[in-house]
GROMACS .gro file of C-alpha atoms in nm:
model
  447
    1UNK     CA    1   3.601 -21.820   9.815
    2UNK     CA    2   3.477 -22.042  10.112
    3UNK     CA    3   3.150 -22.249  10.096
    4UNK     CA    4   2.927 -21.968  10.279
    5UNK     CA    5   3.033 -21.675  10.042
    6UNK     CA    6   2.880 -21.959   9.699
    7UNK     CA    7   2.579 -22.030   9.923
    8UNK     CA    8   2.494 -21.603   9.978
    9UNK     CA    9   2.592 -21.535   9.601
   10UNK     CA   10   2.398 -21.844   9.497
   11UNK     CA   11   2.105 -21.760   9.700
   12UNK     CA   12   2.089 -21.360   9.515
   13UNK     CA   13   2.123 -21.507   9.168
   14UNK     CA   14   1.833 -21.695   9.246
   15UNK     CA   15   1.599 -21.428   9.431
   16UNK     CA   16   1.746 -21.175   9.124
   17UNK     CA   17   1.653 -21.379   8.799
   18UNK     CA   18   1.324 -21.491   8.966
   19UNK     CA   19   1.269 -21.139   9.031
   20UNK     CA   20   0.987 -20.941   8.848
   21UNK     CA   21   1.090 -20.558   8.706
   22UNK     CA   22   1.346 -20.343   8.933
   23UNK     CA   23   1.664 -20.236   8.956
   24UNK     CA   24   1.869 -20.534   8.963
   25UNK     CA   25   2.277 -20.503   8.944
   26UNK     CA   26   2.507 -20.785   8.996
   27UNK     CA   27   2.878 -20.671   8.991
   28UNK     CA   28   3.091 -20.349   9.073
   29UNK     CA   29   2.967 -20.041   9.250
   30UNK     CA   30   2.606 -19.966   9.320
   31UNK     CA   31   2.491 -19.565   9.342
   32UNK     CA   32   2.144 -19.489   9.315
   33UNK     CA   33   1.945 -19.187   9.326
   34UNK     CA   34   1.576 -19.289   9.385
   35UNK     CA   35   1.439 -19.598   9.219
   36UNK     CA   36   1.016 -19.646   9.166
   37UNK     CA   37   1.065 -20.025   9.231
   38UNK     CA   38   1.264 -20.234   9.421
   39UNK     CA   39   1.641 -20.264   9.454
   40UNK     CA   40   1.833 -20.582   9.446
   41UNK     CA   41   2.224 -20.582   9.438
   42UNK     CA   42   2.509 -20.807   9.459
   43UNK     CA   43   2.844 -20.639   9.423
   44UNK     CA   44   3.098 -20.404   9.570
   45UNK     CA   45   3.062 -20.073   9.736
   46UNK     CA   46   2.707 -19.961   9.796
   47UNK     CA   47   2.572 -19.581   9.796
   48UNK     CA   48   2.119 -19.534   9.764
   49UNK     CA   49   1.968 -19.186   9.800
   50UNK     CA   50   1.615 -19.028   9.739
   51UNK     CA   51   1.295 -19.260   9.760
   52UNK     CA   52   1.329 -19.611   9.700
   53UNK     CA   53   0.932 -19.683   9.602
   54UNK     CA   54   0.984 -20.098   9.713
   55UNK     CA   55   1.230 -20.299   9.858
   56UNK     CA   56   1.577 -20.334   9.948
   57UNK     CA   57   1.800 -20.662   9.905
   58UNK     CA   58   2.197 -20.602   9.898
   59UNK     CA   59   2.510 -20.797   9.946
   60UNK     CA   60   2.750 -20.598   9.908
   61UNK     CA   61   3.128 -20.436  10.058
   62UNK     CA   62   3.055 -20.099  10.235
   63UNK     CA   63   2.746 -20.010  10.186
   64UNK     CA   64   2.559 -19.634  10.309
   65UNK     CA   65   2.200 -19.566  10.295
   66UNK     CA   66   2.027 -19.245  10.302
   67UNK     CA   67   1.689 -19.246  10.167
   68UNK     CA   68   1.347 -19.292  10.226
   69UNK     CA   69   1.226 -19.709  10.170
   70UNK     CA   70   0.883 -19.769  10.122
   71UNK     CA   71   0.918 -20.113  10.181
   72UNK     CA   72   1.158 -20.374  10.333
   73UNK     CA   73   1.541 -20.389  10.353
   74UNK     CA   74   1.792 -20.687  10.382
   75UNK     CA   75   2.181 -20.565  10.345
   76UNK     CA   76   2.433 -20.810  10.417
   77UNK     CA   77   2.813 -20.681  10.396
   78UNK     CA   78   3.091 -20.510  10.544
   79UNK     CA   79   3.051 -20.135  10.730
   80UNK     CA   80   2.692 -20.034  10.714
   81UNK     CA   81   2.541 -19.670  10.752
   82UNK     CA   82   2.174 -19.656  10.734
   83UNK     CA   83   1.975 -19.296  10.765
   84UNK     CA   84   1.647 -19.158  10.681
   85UNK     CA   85   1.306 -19.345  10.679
   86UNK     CA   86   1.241 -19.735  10.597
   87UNK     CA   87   0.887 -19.783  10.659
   88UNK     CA   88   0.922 -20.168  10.671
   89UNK     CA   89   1.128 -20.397  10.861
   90UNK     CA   90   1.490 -20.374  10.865
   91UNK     CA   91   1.749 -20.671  10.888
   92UNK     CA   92   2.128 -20.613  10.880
   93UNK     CA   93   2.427 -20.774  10.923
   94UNK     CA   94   2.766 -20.642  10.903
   95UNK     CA   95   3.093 -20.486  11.052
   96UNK     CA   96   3.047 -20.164  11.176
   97UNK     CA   97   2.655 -20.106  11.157
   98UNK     CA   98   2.562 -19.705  11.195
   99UNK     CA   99   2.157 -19.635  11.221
  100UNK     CA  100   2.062 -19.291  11.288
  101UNK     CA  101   1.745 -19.358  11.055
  102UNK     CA  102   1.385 -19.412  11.173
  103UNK     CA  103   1.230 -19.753  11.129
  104UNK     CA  104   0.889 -19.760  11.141
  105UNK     CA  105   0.850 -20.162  11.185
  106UNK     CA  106   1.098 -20.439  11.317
  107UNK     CA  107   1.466 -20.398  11.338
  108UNK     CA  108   1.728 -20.687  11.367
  109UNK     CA  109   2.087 -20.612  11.295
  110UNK     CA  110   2.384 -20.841  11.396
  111UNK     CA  111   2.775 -20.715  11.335
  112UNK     CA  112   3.100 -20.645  11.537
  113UNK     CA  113   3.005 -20.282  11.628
  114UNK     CA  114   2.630 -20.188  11.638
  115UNK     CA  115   2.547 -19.774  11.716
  116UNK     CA  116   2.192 -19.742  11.697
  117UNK     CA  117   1.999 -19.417  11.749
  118UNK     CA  118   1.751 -19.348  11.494
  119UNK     CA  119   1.357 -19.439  11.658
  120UNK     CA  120   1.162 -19.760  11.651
  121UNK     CA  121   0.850 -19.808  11.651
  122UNK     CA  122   0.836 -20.166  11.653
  123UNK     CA  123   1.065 -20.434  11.818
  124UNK     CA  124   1.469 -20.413  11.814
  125UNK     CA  125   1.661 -20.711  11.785
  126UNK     CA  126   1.987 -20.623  11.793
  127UNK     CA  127   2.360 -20.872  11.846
  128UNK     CA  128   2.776 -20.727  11.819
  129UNK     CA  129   3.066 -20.693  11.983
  130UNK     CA  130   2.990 -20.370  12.077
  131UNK     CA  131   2.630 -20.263  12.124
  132UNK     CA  132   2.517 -19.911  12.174
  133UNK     CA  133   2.153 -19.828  12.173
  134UNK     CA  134   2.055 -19.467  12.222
  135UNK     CA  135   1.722 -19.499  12.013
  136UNK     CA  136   1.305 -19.506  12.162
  137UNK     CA  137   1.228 -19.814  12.082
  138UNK     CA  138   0.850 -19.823  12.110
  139UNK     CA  139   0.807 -20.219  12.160
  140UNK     CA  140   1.010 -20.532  12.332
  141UNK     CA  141   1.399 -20.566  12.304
  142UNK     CA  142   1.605 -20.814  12.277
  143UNK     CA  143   1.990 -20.743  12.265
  144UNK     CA  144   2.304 -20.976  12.294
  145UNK     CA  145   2.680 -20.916  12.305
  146UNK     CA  146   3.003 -20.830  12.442
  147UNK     CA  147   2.990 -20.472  12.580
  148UNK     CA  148   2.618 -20.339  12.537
  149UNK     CA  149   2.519 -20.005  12.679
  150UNK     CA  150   2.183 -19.816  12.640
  151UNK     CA  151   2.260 -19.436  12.651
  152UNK     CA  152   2.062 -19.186  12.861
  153UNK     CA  153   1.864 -19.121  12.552
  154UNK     CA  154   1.684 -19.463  12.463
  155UNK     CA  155   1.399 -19.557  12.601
  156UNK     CA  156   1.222 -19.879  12.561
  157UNK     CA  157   0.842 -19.937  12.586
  158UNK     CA  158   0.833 -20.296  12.586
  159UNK     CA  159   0.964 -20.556  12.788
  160UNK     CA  160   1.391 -20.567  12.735
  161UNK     CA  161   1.585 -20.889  12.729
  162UNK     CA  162   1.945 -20.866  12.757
  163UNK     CA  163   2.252 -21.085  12.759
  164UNK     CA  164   2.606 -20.957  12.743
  165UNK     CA  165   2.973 -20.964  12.950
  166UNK     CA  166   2.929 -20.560  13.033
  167UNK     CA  167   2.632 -20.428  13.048
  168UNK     CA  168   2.525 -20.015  13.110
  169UNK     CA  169   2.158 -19.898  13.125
  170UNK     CA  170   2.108 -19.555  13.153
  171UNK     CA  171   1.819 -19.455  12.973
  172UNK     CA  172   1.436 -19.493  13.048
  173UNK     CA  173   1.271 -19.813  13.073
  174UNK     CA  174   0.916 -19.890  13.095
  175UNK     CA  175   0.871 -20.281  13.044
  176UNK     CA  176   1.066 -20.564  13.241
  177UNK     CA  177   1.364 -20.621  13.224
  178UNK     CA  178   1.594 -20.958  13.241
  179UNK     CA  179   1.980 -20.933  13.214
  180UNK     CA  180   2.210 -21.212  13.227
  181UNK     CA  181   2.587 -21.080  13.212
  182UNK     CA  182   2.911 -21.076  13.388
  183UNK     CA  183   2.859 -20.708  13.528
  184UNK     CA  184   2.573 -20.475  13.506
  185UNK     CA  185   2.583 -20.137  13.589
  186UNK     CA  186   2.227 -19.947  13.670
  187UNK     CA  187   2.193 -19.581  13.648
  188UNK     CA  188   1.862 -19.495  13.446
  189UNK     CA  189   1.490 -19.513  13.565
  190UNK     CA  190   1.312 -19.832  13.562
  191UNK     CA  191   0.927 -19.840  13.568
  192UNK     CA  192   0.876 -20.205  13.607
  193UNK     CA  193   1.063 -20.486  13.734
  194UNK     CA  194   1.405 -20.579  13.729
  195UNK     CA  195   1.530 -20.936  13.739
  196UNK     CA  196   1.969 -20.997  13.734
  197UNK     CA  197   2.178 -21.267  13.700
  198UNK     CA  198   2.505 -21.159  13.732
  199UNK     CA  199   2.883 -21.189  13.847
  200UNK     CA  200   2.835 -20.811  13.962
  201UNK     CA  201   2.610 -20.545  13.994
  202UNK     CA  202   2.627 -20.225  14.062
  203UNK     CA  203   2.355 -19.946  14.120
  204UNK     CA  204   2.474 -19.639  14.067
  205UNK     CA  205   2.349 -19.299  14.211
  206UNK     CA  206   2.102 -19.097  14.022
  207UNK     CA  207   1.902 -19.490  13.950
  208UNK     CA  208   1.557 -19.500  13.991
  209UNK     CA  209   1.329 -19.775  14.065
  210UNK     CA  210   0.953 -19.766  14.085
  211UNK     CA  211   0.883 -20.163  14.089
  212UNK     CA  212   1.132 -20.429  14.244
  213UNK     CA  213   1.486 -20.480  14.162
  214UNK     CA  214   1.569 -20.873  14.170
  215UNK     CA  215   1.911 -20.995  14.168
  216UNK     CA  216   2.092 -21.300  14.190
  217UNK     CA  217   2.435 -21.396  14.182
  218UNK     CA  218   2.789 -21.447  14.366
  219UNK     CA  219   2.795 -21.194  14.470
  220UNK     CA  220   2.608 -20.872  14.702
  221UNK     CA  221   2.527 -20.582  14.423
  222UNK     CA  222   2.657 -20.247  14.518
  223UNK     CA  223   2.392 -19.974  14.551
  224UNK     CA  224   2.572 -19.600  14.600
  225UNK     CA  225   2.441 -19.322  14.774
  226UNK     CA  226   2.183 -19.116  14.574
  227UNK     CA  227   2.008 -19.446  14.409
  228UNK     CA  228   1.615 -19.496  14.479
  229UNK     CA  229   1.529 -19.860  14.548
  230UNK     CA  230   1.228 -19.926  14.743
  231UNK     CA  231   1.175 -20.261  14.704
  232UNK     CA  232   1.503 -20.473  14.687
  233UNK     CA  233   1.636 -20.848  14.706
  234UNK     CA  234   1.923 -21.030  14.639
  235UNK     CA  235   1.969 -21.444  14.625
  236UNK     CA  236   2.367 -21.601  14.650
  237UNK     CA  237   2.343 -21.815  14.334
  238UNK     CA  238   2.685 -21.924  14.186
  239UNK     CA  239   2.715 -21.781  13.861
  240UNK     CA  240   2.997 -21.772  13.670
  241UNK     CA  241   2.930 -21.626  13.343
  242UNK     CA  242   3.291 -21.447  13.337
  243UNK     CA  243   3.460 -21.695  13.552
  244UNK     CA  244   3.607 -21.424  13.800
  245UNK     CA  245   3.516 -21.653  14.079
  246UNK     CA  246   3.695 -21.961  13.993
  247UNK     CA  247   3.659 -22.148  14.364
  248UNK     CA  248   3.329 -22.144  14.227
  249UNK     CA  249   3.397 -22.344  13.920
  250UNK     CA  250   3.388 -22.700  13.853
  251UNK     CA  251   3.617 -22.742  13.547
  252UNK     CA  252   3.724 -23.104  13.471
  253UNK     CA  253   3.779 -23.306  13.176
  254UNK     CA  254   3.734 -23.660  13.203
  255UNK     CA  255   3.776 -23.818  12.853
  256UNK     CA  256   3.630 -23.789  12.510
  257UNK     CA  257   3.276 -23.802  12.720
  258UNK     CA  258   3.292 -23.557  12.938
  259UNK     CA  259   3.460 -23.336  12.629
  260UNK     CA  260   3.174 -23.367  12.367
  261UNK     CA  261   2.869 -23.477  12.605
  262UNK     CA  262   2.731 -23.847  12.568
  263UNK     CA  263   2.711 -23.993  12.234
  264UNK     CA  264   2.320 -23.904  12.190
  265UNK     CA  265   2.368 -23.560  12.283
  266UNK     CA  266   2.657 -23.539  12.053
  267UNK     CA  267   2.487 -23.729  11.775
  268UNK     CA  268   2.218 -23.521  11.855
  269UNK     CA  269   2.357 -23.168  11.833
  270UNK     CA  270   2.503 -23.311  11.502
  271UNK     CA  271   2.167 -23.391  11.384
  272UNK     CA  272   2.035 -23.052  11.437
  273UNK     CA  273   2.329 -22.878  11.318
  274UNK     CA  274   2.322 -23.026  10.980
  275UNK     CA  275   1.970 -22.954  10.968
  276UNK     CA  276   2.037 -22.626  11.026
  277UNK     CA  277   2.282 -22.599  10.695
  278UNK     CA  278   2.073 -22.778  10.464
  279UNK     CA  279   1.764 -22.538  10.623
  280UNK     CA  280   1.997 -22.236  10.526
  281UNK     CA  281   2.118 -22.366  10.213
  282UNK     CA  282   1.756 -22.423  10.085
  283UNK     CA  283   1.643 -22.056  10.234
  284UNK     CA  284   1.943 -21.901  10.035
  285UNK     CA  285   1.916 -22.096   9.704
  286UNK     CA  286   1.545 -22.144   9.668
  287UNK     CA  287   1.376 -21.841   9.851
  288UNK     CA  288   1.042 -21.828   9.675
  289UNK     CA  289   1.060 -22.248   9.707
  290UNK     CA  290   1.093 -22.233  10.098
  291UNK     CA  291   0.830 -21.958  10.100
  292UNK     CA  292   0.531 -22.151   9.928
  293UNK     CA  293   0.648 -22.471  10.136
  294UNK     CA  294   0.582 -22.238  10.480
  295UNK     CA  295   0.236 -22.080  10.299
  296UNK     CA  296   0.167 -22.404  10.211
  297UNK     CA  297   0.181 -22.543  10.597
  298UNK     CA  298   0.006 -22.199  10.744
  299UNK     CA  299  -0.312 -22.301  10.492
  300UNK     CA  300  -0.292 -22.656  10.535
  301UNK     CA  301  -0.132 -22.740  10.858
  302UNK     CA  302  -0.390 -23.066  10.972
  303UNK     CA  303  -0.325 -23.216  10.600
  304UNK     CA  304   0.073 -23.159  10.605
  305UNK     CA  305   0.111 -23.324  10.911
  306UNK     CA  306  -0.077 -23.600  10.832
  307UNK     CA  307   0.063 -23.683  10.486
  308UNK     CA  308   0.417 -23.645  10.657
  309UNK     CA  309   0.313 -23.868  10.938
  310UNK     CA  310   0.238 -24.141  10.644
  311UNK     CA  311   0.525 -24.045  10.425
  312UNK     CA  312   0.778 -24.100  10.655
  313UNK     CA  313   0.759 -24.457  10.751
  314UNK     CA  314   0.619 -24.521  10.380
  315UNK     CA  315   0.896 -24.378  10.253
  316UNK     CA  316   1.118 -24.682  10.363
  317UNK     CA  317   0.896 -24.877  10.157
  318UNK     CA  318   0.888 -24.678   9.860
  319UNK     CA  319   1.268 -24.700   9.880
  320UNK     CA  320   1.301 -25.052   9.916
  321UNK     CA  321   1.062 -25.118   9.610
  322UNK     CA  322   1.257 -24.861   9.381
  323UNK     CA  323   1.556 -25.066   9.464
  324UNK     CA  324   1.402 -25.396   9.330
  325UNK     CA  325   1.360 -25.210   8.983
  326UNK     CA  326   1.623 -25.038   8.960
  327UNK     CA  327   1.847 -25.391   9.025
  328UNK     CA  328   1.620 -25.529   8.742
  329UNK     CA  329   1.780 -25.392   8.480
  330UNK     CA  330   2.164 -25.347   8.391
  331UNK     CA  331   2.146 -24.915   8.377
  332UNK     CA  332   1.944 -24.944   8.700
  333UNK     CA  333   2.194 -25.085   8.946
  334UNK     CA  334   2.433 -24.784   8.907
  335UNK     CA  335   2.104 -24.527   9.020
  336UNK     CA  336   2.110 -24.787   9.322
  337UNK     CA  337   2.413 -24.627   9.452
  338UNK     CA  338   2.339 -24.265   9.362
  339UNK     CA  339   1.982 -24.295   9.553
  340UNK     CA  340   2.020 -24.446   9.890
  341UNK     CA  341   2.342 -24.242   9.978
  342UNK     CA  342   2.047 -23.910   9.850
  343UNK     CA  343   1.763 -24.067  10.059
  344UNK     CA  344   1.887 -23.956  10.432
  345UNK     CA  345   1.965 -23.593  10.342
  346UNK     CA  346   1.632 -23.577  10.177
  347UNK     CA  347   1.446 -23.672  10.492
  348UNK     CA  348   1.699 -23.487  10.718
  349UNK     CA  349   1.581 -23.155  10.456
  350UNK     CA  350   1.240 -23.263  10.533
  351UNK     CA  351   1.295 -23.203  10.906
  352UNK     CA  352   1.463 -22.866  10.838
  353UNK     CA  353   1.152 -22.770  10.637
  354UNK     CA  354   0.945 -22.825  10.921
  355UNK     CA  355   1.205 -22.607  11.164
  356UNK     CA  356   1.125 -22.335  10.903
  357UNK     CA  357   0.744 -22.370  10.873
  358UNK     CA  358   0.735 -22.372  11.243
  359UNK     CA  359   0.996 -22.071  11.296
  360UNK     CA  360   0.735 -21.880  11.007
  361UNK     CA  361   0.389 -21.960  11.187
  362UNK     CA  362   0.599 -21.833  11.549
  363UNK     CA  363   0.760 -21.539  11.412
  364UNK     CA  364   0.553 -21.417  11.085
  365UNK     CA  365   0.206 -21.332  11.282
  366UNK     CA  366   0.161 -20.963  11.148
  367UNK     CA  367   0.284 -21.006  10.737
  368UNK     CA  368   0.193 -21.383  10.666
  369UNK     CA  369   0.111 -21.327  10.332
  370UNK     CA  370   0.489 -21.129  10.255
  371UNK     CA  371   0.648 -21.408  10.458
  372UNK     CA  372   1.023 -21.355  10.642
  373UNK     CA  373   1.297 -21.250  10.525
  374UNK     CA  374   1.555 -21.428  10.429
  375UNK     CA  375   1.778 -21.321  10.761
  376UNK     CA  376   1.497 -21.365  10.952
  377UNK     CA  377   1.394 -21.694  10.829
  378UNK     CA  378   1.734 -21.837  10.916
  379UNK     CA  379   1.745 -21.681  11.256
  380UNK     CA  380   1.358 -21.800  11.358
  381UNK     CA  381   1.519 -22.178  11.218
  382UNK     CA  382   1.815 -22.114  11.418
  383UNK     CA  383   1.603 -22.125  11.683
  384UNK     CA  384   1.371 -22.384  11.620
  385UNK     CA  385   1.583 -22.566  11.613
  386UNK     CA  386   1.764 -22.469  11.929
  387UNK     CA  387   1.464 -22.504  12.091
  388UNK     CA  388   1.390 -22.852  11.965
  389UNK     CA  389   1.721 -22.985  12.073
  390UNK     CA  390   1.683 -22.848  12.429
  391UNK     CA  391   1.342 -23.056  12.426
  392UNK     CA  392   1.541 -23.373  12.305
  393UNK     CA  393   1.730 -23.371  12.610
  394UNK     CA  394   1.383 -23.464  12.740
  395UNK     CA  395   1.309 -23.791  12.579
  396UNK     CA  396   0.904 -23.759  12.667
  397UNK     CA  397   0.868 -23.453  12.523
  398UNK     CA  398   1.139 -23.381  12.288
  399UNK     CA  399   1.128 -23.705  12.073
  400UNK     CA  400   0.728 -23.648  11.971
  401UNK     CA  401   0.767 -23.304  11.931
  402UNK     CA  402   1.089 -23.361  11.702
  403UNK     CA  403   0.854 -23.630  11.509
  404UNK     CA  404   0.589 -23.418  11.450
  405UNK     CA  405   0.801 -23.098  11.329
  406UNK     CA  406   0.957 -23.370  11.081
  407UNK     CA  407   0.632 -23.493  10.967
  408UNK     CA  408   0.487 -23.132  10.908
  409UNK     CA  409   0.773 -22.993  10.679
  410UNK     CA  410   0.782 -23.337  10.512
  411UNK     CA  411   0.463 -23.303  10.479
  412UNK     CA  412   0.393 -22.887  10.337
  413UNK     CA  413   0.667 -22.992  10.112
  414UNK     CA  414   0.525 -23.270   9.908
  415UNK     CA  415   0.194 -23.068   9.907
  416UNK     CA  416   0.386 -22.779   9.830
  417UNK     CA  417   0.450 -22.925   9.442
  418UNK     CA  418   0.074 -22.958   9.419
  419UNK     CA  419   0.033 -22.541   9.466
  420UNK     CA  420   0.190 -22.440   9.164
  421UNK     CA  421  -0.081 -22.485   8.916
  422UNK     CA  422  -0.279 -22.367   9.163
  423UNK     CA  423  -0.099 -22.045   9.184
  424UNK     CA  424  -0.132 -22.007   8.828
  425UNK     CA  425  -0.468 -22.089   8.777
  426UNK     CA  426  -0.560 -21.784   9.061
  427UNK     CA  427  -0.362 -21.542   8.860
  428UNK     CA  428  -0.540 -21.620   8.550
  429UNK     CA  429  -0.929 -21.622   8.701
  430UNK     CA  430  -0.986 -21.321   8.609
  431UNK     CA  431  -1.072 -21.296   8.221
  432UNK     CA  432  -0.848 -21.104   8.038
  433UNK     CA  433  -1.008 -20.725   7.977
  434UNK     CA  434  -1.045 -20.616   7.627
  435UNK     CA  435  -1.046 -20.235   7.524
  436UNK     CA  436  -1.417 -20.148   7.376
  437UNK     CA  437  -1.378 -20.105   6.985
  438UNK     CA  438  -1.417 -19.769   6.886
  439UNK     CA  439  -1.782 -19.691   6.726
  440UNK     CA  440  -1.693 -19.520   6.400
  441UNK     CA  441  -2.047 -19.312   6.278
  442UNK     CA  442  -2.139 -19.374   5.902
  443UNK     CA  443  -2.128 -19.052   5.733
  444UNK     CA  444  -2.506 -18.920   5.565
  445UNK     CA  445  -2.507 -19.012   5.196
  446UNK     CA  446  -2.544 -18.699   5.031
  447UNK     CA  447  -2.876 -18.531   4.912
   0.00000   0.00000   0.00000
């Protein structure tokens, strides 16, 4: 068992014991029939019917899903078939991922081979190997992977952002769109701009465009007989996202340097990277921990900061000082050498604390009192975190901002110990509710 299968498992025995009444089954097969509560597993195969009145949270092998959710649902595992009606958000990740079932929030689902039909109302999110989308998807998309192709049936309201080596839109699109891939082929309608970087692009007939079509690249796109395109451009950029045209390319390797980057940037993306692990690690182990620390920064954002800004240099001090006592006595000296080596991953969790109270306040403004899921808080770290690192290229910018996204998760989490009576205390405001006594009527003595 590697280190990220004890992290997940890890993670669920800590959401599941913390967990208040619900159907809750850690080991073997899973099949369930309708549950009036919510639905946590950790085990093998997977099979939920009828109405789930709650939530979903699985880890598990295969895993199918036919039944209407009344709340959320989180399924990490193998091949994945979800149908029906979840009426929350939805975030999968997996092998083969089927949905056929309507969603009536967000969707994000990440595997080798995505098919995706079922409606959206909200915003898909969606990453594979193989992407298919034939679903209306009644908000913005985002979708990343090898070979991605949107069928004649989807239709996306919002703006679309796409990234992939082959790329086929066919369906009806009324936002923007941006797609960045080796080779695009167009052959649906398109109510609003188009912007391409590609290797190659073709138009094919039976396309429509009603706004402009932009494209850059190597590389003239190839429109066929048939297509509509009113308003067209094209820009010789040399992109190589395939590498087809390689007396395009400049590939050299000049040492170590030129193989990793320069030290800082390599230092650098170590720096983030870790912070990254520990952020996941934390998320996975401690969920309700990292979710008060991220409530605690949305309430008290201007006081986190600040006590972070003062902990962090202070906390040199304090460390210094804990060393003199600790070398006073004999039992002491041994603690010496268990506490520095702790201090830097402390602080280095600190700044991955404030990548995930950032990555909540960005991505968690329509259900910040349920907070993200645990999927979702690792992605919106992920890129944080990401983005962070692409500002510390810019020493300016990147090193304040970095500073001040350290001193604000420092900063929620030391306040964060100071919320749990506080928590308590709100659930107990309210005076307990006796039943009235019963008024028993004295019988009339008689005559």
């Amino acid at each position: 068992m590697n280190i990220r299968h004890i992290l997940t498992a890890g993670g669920l025995a800590v959401l599941t014991l913390g967990s208040s009444a619900g159907a809750q089954v850690i080991g073997g097969d899973l099949n369930i029939n309708g549950s009036s509560d919510d639905v946590h597993f950790f085990g093998g195969q997977m099979r939920i019917n009828g109405e789930i009145d709650g939530d979903i949270f699985a880890i598990s092998g295969d895993g199918e899903i036919d039944a209407t959710v009344n709340g959320n649902l989180e399924v990490f595992g193998g091949d994945l078939e979800l149908h029906g009606l979840v009426m929350g958000d939805v975030d999968l990740a997996g092998g083969d991922i089927e949905v056929t079932a309507e969603i009536r929030e967000t969707i994000n689902v990440g595997g080798g081979s995505l098919q995706i039909s079922g409606p959206v109302h909200g915003e898909l999110n969606a990453a594979g190997g193989s992407v298919e989308i034939g679903s209306t998807v009644g908000d913005d998309a985002h979708i990343a992977g090898g070979y991605i192709r949107l069928t004649d049936a989807s239709s996306i309201a919002g703006k679309a952002e796409i990234i992939g080596a082959e790329v086929h839109m066919d369906g009806r699109f009324e936002g923007r769109i941006s797609i960045e891939a080796e080779e695009v082929v167009l052959s649906g309608r398109f109510l609003d701009e188009v912007e391409i970087l590609a290797e190659d692009v073709r138009v094919a007939a039976g396309a429509e465009f009603s706004a402009p079509l932009r494209v850059r690249g190597p590389s003239e796109p190839v429109i066929e007989a048939g297509a509509v395109v009113p308003d067209y451009s094209y820009e010789e950029e040399g992109f190589n996202f395939g590498a087809r045209h390689w007396n395009k390319v400049d590939f050299q390797i000049d040492g170590p340097v030129r193989l990793m980057g320069s030290p800082e940037k390599f230092f650098g993306a170590t720096f983030y990277g870790l912070s990254f692990l520990l952020g996941v690690f934390a998320v996975l182990l401690t969920p309700r921990g990292v979710g008060k620390i991220a409530r605690t920064f949305r309430s008290r954002p201007i006081a986190s900061m600040v006590l972070g800004f003062v902990a962090i240099p202070m906390s040199i001090v304090a460390m210094v000082m804990l060393t003199v006592l600790l070398a006073i006595t004999i039992i002491g000296i041994p603690l010496i050498l268990l506490v520095w080596p702790l201090y830097p991953w402390v602080m280095l969790l600190g700044f991955a604390f404030g990548g995930i109270v950032i990555g909540d306040l960005i991505f968690n403004r329509s259900h910040a009192e349920r907070g993200l899921g645990l999927a979702m808080r690792s992605l919106s770290l992920l890129l944080v975190l990401v983005a962070l690192f692409a500002l510390s290229q810019v020493g300016a910018i990147g090193i304040p901002v970095a500073f001040l996204t350290w001193a604000a998760g420092l900063g929620a989490w030391m306040l964060s110990f100071g919320n749990n009576n506080q928590d308590e205390t709100s659930q107990r405001s309210e005076p307990p509710r006796r039943d009235p006594e019963p008024e028993i009527e004295a019988e009339p003595d008689p005559a």
